[in-house]
PDB file of C-alpha atoms in Angstrom:
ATOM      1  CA  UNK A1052       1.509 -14.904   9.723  1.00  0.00           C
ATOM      2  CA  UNK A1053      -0.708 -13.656   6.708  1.00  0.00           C
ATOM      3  CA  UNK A1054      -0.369 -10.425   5.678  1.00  0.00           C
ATOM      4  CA  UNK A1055      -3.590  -7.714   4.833  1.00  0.00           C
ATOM      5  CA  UNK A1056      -4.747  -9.804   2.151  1.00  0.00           C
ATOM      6  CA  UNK A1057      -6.944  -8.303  -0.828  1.00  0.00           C
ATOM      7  CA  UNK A1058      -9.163  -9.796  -3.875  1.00  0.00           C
ATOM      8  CA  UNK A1059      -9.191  -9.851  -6.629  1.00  0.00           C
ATOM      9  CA  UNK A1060      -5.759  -9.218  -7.449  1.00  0.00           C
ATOM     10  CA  UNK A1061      -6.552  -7.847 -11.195  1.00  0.00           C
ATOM     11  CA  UNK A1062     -10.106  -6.630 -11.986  1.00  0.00           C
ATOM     12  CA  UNK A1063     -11.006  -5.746 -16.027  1.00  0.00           C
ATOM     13  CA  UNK A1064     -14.491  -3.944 -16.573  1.00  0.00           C
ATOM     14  CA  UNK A1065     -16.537  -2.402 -18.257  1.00  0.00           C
ATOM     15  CA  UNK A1066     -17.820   1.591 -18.003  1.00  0.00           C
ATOM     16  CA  UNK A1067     -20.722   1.757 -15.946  1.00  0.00           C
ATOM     17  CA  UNK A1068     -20.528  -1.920 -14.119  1.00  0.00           C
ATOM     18  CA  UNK A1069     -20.264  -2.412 -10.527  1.00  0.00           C
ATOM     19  CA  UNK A1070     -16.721  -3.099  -8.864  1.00  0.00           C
ATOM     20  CA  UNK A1071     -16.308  -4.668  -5.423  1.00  0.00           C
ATOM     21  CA  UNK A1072     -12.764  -4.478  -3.773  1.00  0.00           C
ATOM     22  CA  UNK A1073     -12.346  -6.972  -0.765  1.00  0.00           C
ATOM     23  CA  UNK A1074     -10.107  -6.780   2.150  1.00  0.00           C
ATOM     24  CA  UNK A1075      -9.060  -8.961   4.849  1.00  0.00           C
ATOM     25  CA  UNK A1076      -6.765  -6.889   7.840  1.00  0.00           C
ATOM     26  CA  UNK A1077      -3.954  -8.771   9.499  1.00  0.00           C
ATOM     27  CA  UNK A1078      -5.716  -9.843  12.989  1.00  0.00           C
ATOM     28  CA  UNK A1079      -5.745  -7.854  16.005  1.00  0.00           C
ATOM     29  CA  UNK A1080      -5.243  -4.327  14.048  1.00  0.00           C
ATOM     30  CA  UNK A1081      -8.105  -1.833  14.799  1.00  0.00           C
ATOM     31  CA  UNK A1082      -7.782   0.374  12.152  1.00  0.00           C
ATOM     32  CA  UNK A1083      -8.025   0.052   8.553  1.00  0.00           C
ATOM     33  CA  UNK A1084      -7.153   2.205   5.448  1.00  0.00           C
ATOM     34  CA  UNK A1085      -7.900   2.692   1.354  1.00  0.00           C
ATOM     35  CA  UNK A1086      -5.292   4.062  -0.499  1.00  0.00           C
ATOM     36  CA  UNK A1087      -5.269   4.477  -4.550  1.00  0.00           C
ATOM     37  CA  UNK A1088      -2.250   4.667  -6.087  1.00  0.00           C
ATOM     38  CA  UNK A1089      -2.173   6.513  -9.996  1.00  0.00           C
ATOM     39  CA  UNK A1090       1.257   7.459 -12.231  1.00  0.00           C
ATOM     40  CA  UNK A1091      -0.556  11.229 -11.433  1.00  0.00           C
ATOM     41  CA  UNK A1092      -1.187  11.380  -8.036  1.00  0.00           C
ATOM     42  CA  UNK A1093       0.833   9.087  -5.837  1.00  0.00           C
ATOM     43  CA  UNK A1094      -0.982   6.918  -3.164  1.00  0.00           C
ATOM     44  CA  UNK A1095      -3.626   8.657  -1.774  1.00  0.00           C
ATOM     45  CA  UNK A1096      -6.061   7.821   0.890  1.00  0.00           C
ATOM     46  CA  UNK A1097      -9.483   7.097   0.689  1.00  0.00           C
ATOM     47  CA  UNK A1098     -11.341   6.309   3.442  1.00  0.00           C
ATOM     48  CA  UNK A1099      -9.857   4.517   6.747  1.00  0.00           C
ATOM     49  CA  UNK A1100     -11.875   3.179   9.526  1.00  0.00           C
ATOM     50  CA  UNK A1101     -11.058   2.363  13.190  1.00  0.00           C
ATOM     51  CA  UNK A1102     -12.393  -0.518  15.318  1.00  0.00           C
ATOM     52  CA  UNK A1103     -14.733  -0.707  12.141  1.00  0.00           C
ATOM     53  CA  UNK A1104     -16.179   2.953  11.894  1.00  0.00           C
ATOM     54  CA  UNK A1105     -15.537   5.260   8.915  1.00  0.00           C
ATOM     55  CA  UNK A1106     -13.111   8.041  10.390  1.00  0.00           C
ATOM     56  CA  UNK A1107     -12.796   9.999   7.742  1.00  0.00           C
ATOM     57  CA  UNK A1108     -13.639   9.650   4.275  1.00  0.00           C
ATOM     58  CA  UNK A1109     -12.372  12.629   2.885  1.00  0.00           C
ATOM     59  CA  UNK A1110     -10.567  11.789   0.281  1.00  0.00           C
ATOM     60  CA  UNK A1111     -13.355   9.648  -1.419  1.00  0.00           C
ATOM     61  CA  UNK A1112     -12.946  11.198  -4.948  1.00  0.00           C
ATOM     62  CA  UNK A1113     -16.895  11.060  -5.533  1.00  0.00           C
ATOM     63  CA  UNK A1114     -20.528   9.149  -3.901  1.00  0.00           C
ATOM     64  CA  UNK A1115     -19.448   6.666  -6.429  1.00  0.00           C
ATOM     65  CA  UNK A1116     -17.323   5.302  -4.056  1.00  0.00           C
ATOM     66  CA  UNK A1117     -18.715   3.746  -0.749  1.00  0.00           C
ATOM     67  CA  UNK A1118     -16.674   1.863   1.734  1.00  0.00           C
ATOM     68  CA  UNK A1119     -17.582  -0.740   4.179  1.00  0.00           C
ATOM     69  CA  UNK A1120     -16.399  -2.557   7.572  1.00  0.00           C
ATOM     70  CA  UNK A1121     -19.130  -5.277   8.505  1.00  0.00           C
ATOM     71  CA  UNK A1122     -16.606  -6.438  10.969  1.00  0.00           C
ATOM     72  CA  UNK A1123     -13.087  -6.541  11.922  1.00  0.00           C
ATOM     73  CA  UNK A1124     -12.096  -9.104   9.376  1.00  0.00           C
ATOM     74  CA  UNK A1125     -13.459  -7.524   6.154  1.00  0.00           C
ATOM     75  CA  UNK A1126     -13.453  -4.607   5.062  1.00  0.00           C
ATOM     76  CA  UNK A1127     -15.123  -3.598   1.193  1.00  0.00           C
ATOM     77  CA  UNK A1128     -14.710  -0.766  -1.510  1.00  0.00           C
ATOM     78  CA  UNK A1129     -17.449  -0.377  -4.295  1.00  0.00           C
ATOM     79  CA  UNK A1130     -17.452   1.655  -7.114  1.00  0.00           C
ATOM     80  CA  UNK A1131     -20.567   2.260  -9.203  1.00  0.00           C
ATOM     81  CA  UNK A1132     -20.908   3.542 -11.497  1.00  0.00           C
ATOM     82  CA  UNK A1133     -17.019   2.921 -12.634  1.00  0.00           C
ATOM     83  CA  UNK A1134     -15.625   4.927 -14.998  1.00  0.00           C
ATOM     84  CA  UNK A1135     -12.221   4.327 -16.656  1.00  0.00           C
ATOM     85  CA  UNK A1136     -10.666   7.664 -14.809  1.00  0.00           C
ATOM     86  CA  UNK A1137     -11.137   5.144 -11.809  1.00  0.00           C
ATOM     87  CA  UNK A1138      -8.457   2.872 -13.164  1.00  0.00           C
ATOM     88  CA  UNK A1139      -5.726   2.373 -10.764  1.00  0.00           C
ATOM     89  CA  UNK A1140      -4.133   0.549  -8.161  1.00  0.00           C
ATOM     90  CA  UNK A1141      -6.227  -0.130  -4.888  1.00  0.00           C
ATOM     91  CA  UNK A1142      -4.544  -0.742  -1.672  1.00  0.00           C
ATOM     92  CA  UNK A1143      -5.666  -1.700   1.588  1.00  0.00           C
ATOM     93  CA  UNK A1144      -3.364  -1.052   4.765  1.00  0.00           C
ATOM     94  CA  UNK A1145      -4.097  -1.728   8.471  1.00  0.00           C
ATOM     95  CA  UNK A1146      -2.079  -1.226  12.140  1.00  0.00           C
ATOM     96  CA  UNK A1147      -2.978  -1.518  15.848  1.00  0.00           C
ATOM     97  CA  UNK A1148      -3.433   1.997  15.833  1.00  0.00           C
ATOM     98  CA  UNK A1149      -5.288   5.163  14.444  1.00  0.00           C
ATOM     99  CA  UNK A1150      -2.020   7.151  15.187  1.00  0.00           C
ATOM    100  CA  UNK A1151       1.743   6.802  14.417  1.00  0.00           C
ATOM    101  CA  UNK A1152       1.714   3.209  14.147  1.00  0.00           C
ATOM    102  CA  UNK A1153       3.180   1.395  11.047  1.00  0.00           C
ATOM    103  CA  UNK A1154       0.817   0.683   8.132  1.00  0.00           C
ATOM    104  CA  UNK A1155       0.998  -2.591   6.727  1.00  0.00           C
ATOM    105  CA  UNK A1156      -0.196  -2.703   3.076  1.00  0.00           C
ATOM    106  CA  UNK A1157      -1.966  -5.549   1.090  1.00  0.00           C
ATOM    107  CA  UNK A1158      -0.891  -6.348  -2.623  1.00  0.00           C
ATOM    108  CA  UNK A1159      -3.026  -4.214  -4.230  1.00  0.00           C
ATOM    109  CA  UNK A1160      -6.227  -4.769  -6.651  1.00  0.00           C
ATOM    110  CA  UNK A1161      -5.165  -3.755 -10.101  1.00  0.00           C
ATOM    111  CA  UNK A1162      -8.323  -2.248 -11.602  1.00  0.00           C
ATOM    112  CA  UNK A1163      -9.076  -1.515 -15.540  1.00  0.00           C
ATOM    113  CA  UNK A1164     -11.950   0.502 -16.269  1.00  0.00           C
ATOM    114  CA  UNK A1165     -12.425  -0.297 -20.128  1.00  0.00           C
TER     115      UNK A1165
ATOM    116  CA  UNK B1302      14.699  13.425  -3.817  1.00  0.00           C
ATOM    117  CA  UNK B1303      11.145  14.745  -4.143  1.00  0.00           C
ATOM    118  CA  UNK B1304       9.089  15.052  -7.277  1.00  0.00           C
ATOM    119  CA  UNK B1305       6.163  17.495  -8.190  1.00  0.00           C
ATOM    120  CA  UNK B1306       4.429  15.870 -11.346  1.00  0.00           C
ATOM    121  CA  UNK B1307       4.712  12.798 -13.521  1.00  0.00           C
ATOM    122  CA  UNK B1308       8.241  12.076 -13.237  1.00  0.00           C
ATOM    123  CA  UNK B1309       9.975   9.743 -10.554  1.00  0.00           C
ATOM    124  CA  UNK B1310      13.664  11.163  -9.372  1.00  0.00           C
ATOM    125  CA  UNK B1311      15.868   7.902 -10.726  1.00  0.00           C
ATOM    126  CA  UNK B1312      19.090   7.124  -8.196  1.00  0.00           C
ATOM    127  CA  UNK B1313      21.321   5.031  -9.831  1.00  0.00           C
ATOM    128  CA  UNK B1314      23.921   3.203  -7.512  1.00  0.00           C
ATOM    129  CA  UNK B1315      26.419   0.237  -8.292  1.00  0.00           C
ATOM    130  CA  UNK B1316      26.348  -2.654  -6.208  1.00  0.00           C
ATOM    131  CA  UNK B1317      28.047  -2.806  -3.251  1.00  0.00           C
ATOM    132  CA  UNK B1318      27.752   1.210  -2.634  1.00  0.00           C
ATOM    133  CA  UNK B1319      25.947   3.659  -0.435  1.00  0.00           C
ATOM    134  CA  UNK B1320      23.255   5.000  -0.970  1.00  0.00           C
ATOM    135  CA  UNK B1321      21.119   7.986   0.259  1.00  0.00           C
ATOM    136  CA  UNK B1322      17.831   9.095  -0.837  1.00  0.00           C
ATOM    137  CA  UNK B1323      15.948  12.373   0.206  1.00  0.00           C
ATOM    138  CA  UNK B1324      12.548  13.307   1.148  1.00  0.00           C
ATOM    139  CA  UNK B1325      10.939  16.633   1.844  1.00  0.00           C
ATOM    140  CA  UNK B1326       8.024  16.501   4.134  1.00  0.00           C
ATOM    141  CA  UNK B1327       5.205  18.763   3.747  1.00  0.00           C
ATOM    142  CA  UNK B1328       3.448  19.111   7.490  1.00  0.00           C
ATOM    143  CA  UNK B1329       5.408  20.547   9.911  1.00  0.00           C
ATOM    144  CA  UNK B1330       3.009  19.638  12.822  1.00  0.00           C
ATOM    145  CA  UNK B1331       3.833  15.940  11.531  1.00  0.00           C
ATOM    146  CA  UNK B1332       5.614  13.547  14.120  1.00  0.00           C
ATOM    147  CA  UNK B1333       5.914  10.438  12.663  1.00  0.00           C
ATOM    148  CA  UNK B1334       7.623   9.441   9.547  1.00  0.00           C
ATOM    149  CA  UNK B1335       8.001   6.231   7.479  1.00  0.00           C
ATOM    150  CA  UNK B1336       9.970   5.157   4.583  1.00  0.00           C
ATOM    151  CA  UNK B1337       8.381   2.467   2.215  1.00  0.00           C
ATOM    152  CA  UNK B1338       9.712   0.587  -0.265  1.00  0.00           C
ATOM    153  CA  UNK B1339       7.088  -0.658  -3.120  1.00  0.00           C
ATOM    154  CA  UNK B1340       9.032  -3.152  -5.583  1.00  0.00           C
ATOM    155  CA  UNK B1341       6.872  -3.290  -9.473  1.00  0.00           C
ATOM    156  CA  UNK B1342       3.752  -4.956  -8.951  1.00  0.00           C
ATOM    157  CA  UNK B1343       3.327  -5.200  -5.232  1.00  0.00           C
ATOM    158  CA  UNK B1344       2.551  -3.168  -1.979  1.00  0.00           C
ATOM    159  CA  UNK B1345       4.586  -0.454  -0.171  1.00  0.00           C
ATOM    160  CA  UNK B1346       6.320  -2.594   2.323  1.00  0.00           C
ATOM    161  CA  UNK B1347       7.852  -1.191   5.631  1.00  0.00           C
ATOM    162  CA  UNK B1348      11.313  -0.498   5.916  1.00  0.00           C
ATOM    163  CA  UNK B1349      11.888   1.909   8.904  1.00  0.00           C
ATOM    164  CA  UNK B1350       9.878   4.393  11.289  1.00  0.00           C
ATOM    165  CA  UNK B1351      11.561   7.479  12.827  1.00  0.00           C
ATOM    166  CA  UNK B1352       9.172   9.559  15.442  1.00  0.00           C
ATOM    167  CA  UNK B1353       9.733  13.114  16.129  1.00  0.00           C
ATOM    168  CA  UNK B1354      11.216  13.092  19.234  1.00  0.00           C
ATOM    169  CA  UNK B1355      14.546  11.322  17.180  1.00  0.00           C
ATOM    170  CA  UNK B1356      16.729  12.803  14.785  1.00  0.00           C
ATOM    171  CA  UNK B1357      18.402   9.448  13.834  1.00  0.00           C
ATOM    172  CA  UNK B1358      17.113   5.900  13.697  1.00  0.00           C
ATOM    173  CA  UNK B1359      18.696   2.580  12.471  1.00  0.00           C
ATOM    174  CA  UNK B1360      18.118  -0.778  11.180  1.00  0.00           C
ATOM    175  CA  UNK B1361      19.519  -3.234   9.061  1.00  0.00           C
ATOM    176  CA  UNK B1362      21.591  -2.026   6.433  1.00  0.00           C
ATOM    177  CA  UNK B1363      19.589   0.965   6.681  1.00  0.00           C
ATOM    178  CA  UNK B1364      19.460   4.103   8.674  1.00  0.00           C
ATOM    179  CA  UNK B1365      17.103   7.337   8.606  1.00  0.00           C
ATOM    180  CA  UNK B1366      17.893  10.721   9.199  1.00  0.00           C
ATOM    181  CA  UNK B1367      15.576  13.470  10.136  1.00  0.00           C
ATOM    182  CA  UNK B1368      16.098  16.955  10.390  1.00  0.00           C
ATOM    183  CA  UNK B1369      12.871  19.245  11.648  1.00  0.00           C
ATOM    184  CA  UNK B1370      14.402  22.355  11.251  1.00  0.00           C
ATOM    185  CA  UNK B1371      13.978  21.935   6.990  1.00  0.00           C
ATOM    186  CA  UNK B1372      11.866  19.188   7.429  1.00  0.00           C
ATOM    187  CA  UNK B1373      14.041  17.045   5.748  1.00  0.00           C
ATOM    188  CA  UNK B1374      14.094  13.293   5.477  1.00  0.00           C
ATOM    189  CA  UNK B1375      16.914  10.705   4.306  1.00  0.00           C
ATOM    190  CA  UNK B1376      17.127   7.206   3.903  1.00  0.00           C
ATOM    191  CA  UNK B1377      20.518   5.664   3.629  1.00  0.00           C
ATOM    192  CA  UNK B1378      20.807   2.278   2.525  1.00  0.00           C
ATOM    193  CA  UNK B1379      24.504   0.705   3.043  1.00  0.00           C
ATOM    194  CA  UNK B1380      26.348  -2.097   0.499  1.00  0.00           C
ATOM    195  CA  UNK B1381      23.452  -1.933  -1.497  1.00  0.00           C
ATOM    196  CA  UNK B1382      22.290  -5.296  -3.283  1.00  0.00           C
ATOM    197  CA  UNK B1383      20.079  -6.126  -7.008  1.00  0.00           C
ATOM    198  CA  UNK B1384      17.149  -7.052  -4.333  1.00  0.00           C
ATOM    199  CA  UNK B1385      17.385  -2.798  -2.957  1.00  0.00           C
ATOM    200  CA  UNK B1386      16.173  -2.038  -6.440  1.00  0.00           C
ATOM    201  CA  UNK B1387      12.590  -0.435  -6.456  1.00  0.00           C
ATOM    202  CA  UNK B1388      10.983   3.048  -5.827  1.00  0.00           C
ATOM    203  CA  UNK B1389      11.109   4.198  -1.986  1.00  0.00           C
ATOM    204  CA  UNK B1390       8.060   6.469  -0.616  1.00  0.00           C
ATOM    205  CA  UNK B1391       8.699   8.443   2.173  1.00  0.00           C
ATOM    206  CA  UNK B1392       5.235   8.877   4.557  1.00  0.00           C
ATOM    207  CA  UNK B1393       4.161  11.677   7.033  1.00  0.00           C
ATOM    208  CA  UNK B1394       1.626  11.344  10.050  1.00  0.00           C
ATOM    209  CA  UNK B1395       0.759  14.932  10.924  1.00  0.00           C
ATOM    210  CA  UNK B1396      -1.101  13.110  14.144  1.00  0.00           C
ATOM    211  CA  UNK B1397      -3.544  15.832  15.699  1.00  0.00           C
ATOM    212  CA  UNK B1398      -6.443  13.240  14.408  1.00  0.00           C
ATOM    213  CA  UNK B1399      -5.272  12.867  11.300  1.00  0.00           C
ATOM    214  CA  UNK B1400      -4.546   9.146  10.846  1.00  0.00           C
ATOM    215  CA  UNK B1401      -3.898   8.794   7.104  1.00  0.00           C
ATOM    216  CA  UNK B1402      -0.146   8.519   5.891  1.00  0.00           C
ATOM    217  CA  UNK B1403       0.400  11.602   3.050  1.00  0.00           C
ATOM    218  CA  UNK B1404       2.794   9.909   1.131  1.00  0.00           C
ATOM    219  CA  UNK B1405       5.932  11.679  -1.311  1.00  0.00           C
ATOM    220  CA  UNK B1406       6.173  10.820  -4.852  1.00  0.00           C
ATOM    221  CA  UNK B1407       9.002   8.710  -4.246  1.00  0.00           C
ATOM    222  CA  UNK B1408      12.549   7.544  -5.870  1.00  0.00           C
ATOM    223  CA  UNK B1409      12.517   5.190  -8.000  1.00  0.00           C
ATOM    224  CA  UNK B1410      16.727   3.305  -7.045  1.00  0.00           C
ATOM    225  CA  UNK B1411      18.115   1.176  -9.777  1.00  0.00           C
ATOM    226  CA  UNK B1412      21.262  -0.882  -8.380  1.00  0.00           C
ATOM    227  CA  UNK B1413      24.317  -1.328 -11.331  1.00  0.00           C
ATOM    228  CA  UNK B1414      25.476  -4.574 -11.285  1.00  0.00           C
TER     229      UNK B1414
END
């Protein structure tokens, strides 16, 4: 079975251009999670959404960030303006559940904000 | 064990050996726990769950330990192989609506050949 899948694996831009993180869940989970993942601060969540509603987006560092689920098969992150403090590693996660249930995490989008 | 800051805990084991590595949870309304392993370059992958209502809870090879009282955490990995090698993240679900994991800084383990 494929796992969460994620594009592009390794992103380089520029300061001030538009970044677009893609996501696909494994099928049949309902819920859906952002995490960013820095040498400072650990993994952190983002956003996460269930049955493809934002929950809570708390943790979105700044309205530079939006987050989308269209539908339960795709899920986006966009940053823009990027600046290079937004350099990190982007995960995406999903499980059957909102609650206690095991998060399974994508490879990661390597993003370099030059 | 746990880490405040830039630096990783290292636990260096030889092959073959036991090994245990610590977490200290933050939440104590949390009630489900998780230990992750993330080898260099890819995602945190699952290795074991452990819900509140358990103290002890095993697998293959591997075996958590929870203690509520300290809110303490363990993993203990047994005969440890090269492939064990990576940094280990322990992860919290205080529940109560909150549905993001809060993740430690983790250990990174190095196995000795």
């Amino acid at each position: 079975d494929a796992g969460v899948i994620q594009s592009p694996r390794h992103e380089v831009t520029e300061m001030g251009q538009e970044v677009t993180l893609r996501c696909k869940p494994i099928s049949g989970h309902n819920s859906l999670f952002w995490y960013r993942q820095t040498m400072m601060r650990g993994l952190e969540l983002l956003i996460y959404f269930n049955n493809n509603v934002p929950i809570d987006d708390s943790g979105m560092p700044e309205d530079r960030f939006s987050a989308k689920m269209p539908n339960a098969s795709f899920s986006t992150l966009k940053i823009q303006p990027s600046e290079p403090r937004d350099s990190a590693v982007y995960f995406c996660a999903s499980s059957l559940r909102r609650q206690q249930e095991t998060q399974y995490f994508g490879p990661g989008t390597r993003l370099l904000v030059l | 064990g746990e880490s405040v800051g830039l630096h990783l805990p290292t636990l260096s084991v030889q092959e073959g050996d036991n090994s245990i590595i610590n977490c200290a949870y933050s939440n104590s309304a949390s009630d489900y726990f998780i230990w992750y392993k993330q080898e260099s370059g890819k995602g945190p992958q699952f290795i074991i769950d452990i819900r509140s209502n358990m103290d002890k809870r095993q697998g293959q090879r591997v075996t958590v330990l929870l203690n509520k009282t300290v809110k303490h955490l363990s993993l203990q990995i047994a005969a440890t192989q090269p492939g064990d090698s990576a940094v280990y993240f322990c992860a919290e679900n205080s529940g109560g609506g909150a549905d993001g994991l809060t993740f430690g800084k983790g250990t990174h383990l190095i196995i000795q050949p």
